[in-house]
PDB file of C-alpha atoms in Angstrom:
ATOM      1  CA  MET N   1     -68.032  73.334 -41.638  1.00 51.00           C
ATOM      2  CA  SER N   2     -67.484  72.743 -45.309  1.00 62.00           C
ATOM      3  CA  THR N   3     -63.950  74.136 -45.316  1.00 75.00           C
ATOM      4  CA  LYS N   4     -61.198  71.702 -44.535  1.00 80.00           C
ATOM      5  CA  LEU N   5     -58.135  72.902 -42.703  1.00 79.00           C
ATOM      6  CA  GLU N   6     -55.599  70.133 -42.623  1.00 77.00           C
ATOM      7  CA  LEU N   7     -52.551  70.785 -40.476  1.00 74.00           C
ATOM      8  CA  PRO N   8     -49.452  68.638 -39.961  1.00 74.00           C
ATOM      9  CA  LEU N   9     -49.754  65.768 -37.489  1.00 71.00           C
ATOM     10  CA  GLN N  10     -46.513  64.310 -36.254  1.00 70.00           C
ATOM     11  CA  ASN N  11     -46.597  60.550 -36.130  1.00 70.00           C
ATOM     12  CA  CYS N  12     -45.207  60.283 -32.649  1.00 67.00           C
ATOM     13  CA  SER N  13     -46.394  60.770 -29.146  1.00 69.00           C
ATOM     14  CA  VAL N  14     -44.746  63.311 -26.885  1.00 70.00           C
ATOM     15  CA  PRO N  15     -43.765  61.875 -23.523  1.00 70.00           C
ATOM     16  CA  ALA N  16     -45.231  63.804 -20.622  1.00 74.00           C
ATOM     17  CA  GLY N  17     -42.711  62.140 -18.339  1.00 74.00           C
ATOM     18  CA  PHE N  18     -38.996  61.864 -19.134  1.00 69.00           C
ATOM     19  CA  PRO N  19     -37.764  63.027 -22.553  1.00 64.00           C
ATOM     20  CA  SER N  20     -37.131  60.202 -25.021  1.00 62.00           C
ATOM     21  CA  PRO N  21     -34.555  60.050 -27.776  1.00 60.00           C
ATOM     22  CA  ALA N  22     -35.607  61.327 -31.188  1.00 56.00           C
ATOM     23  CA  GLU N  23     -37.515  58.855 -33.333  1.00 55.00           C
ATOM     24  CA  ASP N  24     -38.349  58.782 -36.993  1.00 59.00           C
ATOM     25  CA  TYR N  25     -41.292  61.104 -37.466  1.00 60.00           C
ATOM     26  CA  VAL N  26     -43.792  60.596 -40.255  1.00 57.00           C
ATOM     27  CA  GLU N  27     -45.932  63.606 -40.991  1.00 69.00           C
ATOM     28  CA  HIS N  28     -49.645  63.313 -41.842  1.00 81.00           C
ATOM     29  CA  LYS N  29     -52.406  65.856 -42.169  1.00 84.00           C
ATOM     30  CA  LEU N  30     -55.165  66.275 -39.615  1.00 85.00           C
ATOM     31  CA  ASP N  31     -58.400  68.240 -40.011  1.00 90.00           C
ATOM     32  CA  LEU N  32     -59.675  69.063 -36.528  1.00 90.00           C
ATOM     33  CA  ASN N  33     -63.236  69.401 -37.841  1.00 90.00           C
ATOM     34  CA  SER N  34     -63.308  65.795 -39.010  1.00 89.00           C
ATOM     35  CA  TYR N  35     -61.407  64.623 -35.923  1.00 90.00           C
ATOM     36  CA  LEU N  36     -63.639  66.365 -33.357  1.00 94.00           C
ATOM     37  CA  VAL N  37     -67.000  66.594 -35.133  1.00 94.00           C
ATOM     38  CA  THR N  38     -68.826  63.378 -36.012  1.00 94.00           C
ATOM     39  CA  HIS N  39     -72.178  64.921 -36.984  1.00 95.00           C
ATOM     40  CA  PRO N  40     -71.503  68.383 -38.462  1.00 92.00           C
ATOM     41  CA  ALA N  41     -75.173  69.215 -39.118  1.00 94.00           C
ATOM     42  CA  ALA N  42     -76.027  68.537 -35.471  1.00 95.00           C
ATOM     43  CA  THR N  43     -72.972  70.070 -33.808  1.00 95.00           C
ATOM     44  CA  PHE N  44     -72.443  73.457 -32.240  1.00 95.00           C
ATOM     45  CA  PHE N  45     -69.834  75.160 -30.104  1.00 94.00           C
ATOM     46  CA  VAL N  46     -70.532  76.939 -26.836  1.00 95.00           C
ATOM     47  CA  ARG N  47     -68.242  78.741 -24.425  1.00 95.00           C
ATOM     48  CA  THR N  48     -68.528  77.965 -20.706  1.00 95.00           C
ATOM     49  CA  SER N  49     -68.818  80.406 -17.856  1.00 95.00           C
ATOM     50  CA  GLY N  50     -68.351  79.576 -14.206  1.00 95.00           C
ATOM     51  CA  ASN N  51     -66.520  76.765 -12.442  1.00 95.00           C
ATOM     52  CA  SER N  52     -69.100  74.112 -11.561  1.00 97.00           C
ATOM     53  CA  MET N  53     -67.406  71.538 -13.838  1.00 97.00           C
ATOM     54  CA  THR N  54     -63.734  71.947 -12.947  1.00 97.00           C
ATOM     55  CA  GLY N  55     -63.591  68.327 -11.744  1.00 97.00           C
ATOM     56  CA  ALA N  56     -64.339  67.278 -15.320  1.00 97.00           C
ATOM     57  CA  HIS N  57     -61.534  69.573 -16.566  1.00 96.00           C
ATOM     58  CA  ILE N  58     -64.030  72.109 -17.916  1.00 97.00           C
ATOM     59  CA  HIS N  59     -63.053  75.624 -16.888  1.00 95.00           C
ATOM     60  CA  ASP N  60     -64.446  79.133 -17.226  1.00 94.00           C
ATOM     61  CA  GLY N  61     -64.029  80.242 -20.845  1.00 92.00           C
ATOM     62  CA  ASP N  62     -63.453  76.784 -22.333  1.00 94.00           C
ATOM     63  CA  LEU N  63     -65.005  75.978 -25.676  1.00 94.00           C
ATOM     64  CA  LEU N  64     -67.303  72.943 -25.693  1.00 96.00           C
ATOM     65  CA  ILE N  65     -68.196  70.890 -28.764  1.00 95.00           C
ATOM     66  CA  VAL N  66     -71.793  69.722 -28.432  1.00 96.00           C
ATOM     67  CA  ASP N  67     -73.522  67.055 -30.541  1.00 96.00           C
ATOM     68  CA  ARG N  68     -77.321  67.350 -30.600  1.00 96.00           C
ATOM     69  CA  SER N  69     -77.770  64.054 -32.448  1.00 97.00           C
ATOM     70  CA  LEU N  70     -76.459  61.896 -29.593  1.00 98.00           C
ATOM     71  CA  GLU N  71     -78.890  60.446 -27.097  1.00 97.00           C
ATOM     72  CA  ALA N  72     -77.827  61.549 -23.642  1.00 96.00           C
ATOM     73  CA  THR N  73     -77.109  58.645 -21.340  1.00 95.00           C
ATOM     74  CA  HIS N  74     -76.083  58.255 -17.713  1.00 96.00           C
ATOM     75  CA  GLY N  75     -72.650  59.770 -17.190  1.00 97.00           C
ATOM     76  CA  ASP N  76     -72.659  62.084 -20.219  1.00 98.00           C
ATOM     77  CA  ILE N  77     -71.847  65.744 -19.774  1.00 98.00           C
ATOM     78  CA  VAL N  78     -74.764  67.632 -21.280  1.00 97.00           C
ATOM     79  CA  ILE N  79     -75.947  71.107 -22.085  1.00 97.00           C
ATOM     80  CA  ALA N  80     -79.366  71.328 -20.443  1.00 96.00           C
ATOM     81  CA  VAL N  81     -82.065  73.857 -19.844  1.00 95.00           C
ATOM     82  CA  VAL N  82     -83.728  73.508 -16.429  1.00 95.00           C
ATOM     83  CA  GLN N  83     -86.593  75.780 -15.504  1.00 91.00           C
ATOM     84  CA  GLY N  84     -85.517  78.111 -18.323  1.00 92.00           C
ATOM     85  CA  GLU N  85     -81.849  78.323 -17.272  1.00 94.00           C
ATOM     86  CA  ILE N  86     -79.034  76.823 -19.322  1.00 96.00           C
ATOM     87  CA  THR N  87     -76.295  74.811 -17.660  1.00 97.00           C
ATOM     88  CA  VAL N  88     -73.590  72.247 -18.321  1.00 97.00           C
ATOM     89  CA  LYS N  89     -73.578  69.289 -15.927  1.00 98.00           C
ATOM     90  CA  ARG N  90     -73.068  65.526 -15.813  1.00 98.00           C
ATOM     91  CA  LEU N  91     -76.321  63.646 -16.390  1.00 98.00           C
ATOM     92  CA  HIS N  92     -77.243  61.161 -13.711  1.00 97.00           C
ATOM     93  CA  TYR N  93     -79.955  58.839 -14.950  1.00 91.00           C
ATOM     94  CA  GLN N  94     -80.454  55.605 -13.039  1.00 84.00           C
ATOM     95  CA  LYS N  95     -83.431  53.717 -11.653  1.00 88.00           C
ATOM     96  CA  GLY N  96     -85.842  56.418 -12.731  1.00 87.00           C
ATOM     97  CA  GLU N  97     -83.933  59.174 -10.955  1.00 93.00           C
ATOM     98  CA  VAL N  98     -82.713  62.078 -13.066  1.00 96.00           C
ATOM     99  CA  ALA N  99     -80.234  64.646 -11.820  1.00 97.00           C
ATOM    100  CA  LEU N 100     -77.700  67.105 -13.195  1.00 97.00           C
ATOM    101  CA  VAL N 101     -74.537  66.740 -11.176  1.00 98.00           C
ATOM    102  CA  PRO N 102     -71.807  69.400 -10.954  1.00 98.00           C
ATOM    103  CA  GLU N 103     -68.134  68.403 -10.859  1.00 98.00           C
ATOM    104  CA  ASN N 104     -67.301  70.850  -8.093  1.00 97.00           C
ATOM    105  CA  ALA N 105     -68.226  70.299  -4.435  1.00 97.00           C
ATOM    106  CA  GLY N 106     -69.139  73.992  -4.128  1.00 97.00           C
ATOM    107  CA  TYR N 107     -72.255  73.472  -6.244  1.00 97.00           C
ATOM    108  CA  LYS N 108     -75.457  71.563  -5.585  1.00 96.00           C
ATOM    109  CA  THR N 109     -76.890  68.738  -7.641  1.00 97.00           C
ATOM    110  CA  ILE N 110     -80.018  69.676  -9.561  1.00 96.00           C
ATOM    111  CA  PHE N 111     -82.626  66.968  -9.015  1.00 96.00           C
ATOM    112  CA  ILE N 112     -85.251  66.622 -11.708  1.00 96.00           C
ATOM    113  CA  ASN N 113     -88.774  65.650 -10.712  1.00 92.00           C
ATOM    114  CA  GLU N 114     -92.130  65.450 -12.472  1.00 91.00           C
ATOM    115  CA  HIS N 115     -92.641  69.205 -11.969  1.00 92.00           C
ATOM    116  CA  SER N 116     -89.262  70.155 -13.411  1.00 92.00           C
ATOM    117  CA  GLU N 117     -88.894  71.401 -16.925  1.00 93.00           C
ATOM    118  CA  LEU N 118     -85.789  69.796 -18.446  1.00 95.00           C
ATOM    119  CA  HIS N 119     -84.580  70.002 -22.012  1.00 96.00           C
ATOM    120  CA  ILE N 120     -81.271  68.449 -23.101  1.00 97.00           C
ATOM    121  CA  TRP N 121     -79.696  70.538 -25.857  1.00 95.00           C
ATOM    122  CA  GLY N 122     -76.893  68.103 -26.572  1.00 96.00           C
ATOM    123  CA  VAL N 123     -74.037  65.958 -25.376  1.00 98.00           C
ATOM    124  CA  VAL N 124     -70.622  67.533 -24.853  1.00 97.00           C
ATOM    125  CA  THR N 125     -68.130  65.495 -26.871  1.00 97.00           C
ATOM    126  CA  ASN N 126     -64.951  67.549 -26.533  1.00 97.00           C
ATOM    127  CA  VAL N 127     -63.480  70.462 -24.607  1.00 96.00           C
ATOM    128  CA  ILE N 128     -61.044  72.954 -26.086  1.00 95.00           C
ATOM    129  CA  HIS N 129     -59.041  74.344 -23.236  1.00 92.00           C
ATOM    130  CA  SER N 130     -56.248  76.855 -23.661  1.00 89.00           C
ATOM    131  CA  ILE N 131     -53.291  76.280 -21.382  1.00 88.00           C
ATOM    132  CA  ARG N 132     -51.387  79.376 -22.430  1.00 83.00           C
ATOM    133  CA  PRO N 133     -51.236  82.224 -19.912  1.00 77.00           C
ATOM    134  CA  LYS N 134     -52.542  85.551 -21.177  1.00 70.00           C
ATOM    135  CA  SER N 135     -49.187  87.308 -20.764  1.00 68.00           C
ATOM    136  CA  GLN N 136     -45.807  85.671 -21.012  1.00 65.00           C
ATOM    137  CA  LYS N 137     -42.388  86.326 -22.408  1.00 66.00           C
ATOM    138  CA  LYS N 138     -41.785  85.089 -25.917  1.00 70.00           C
ATOM    139  CA  ILE N 139     -39.131  82.492 -26.590  1.00 67.00           C
ATOM    140  CA  ARG N 140     -37.964  81.992 -30.134  1.00 68.00           C
ATOM    141  CA  SER N 141     -35.108  79.778 -31.154  1.00 63.00           C
ATOM    142  CA  GLY N 142     -34.282  79.139 -27.510  1.00 63.00           C
ATOM    143  CA  ARG N 143     -33.751  82.846 -26.613  1.00 62.00           C
ATOM    144  CA  LEU N 144     -35.954  85.042 -24.428  1.00 59.00           C
ATOM    145  CA  GLN N 145     -37.296  88.119 -26.216  1.00 54.00           C
TER     146      GLN N 145
END
């Protein structure tokens, strides 16, 4: 991640409710690497599969940014290996009880006991989720093409 890619950042927020009148916009540059990655040497990307974390807005095919340097704490979403199988789940760690909790009622919580083999690969810090449908008509300059 030694290459910077700075792209324009508009200095305004976009209302998700009612449109607002135009404001004065000040343009800055934003490098997504520096914005999303705090510890480059300890960070990796991984793509998800499955839907056990949809309640945390993590969907099949999303790209996760994972920081291996962070200590996983209760409530973090982690990449873990349990009994040799890799998974992404929310870490539950309270009063000596450890569990990996899905964010979808269709999946079971994985309880960790003294016989379980658990390795935390890293803490998920960000999710890159495409919202664009695979096929759609193109609109340029306000006209359908």
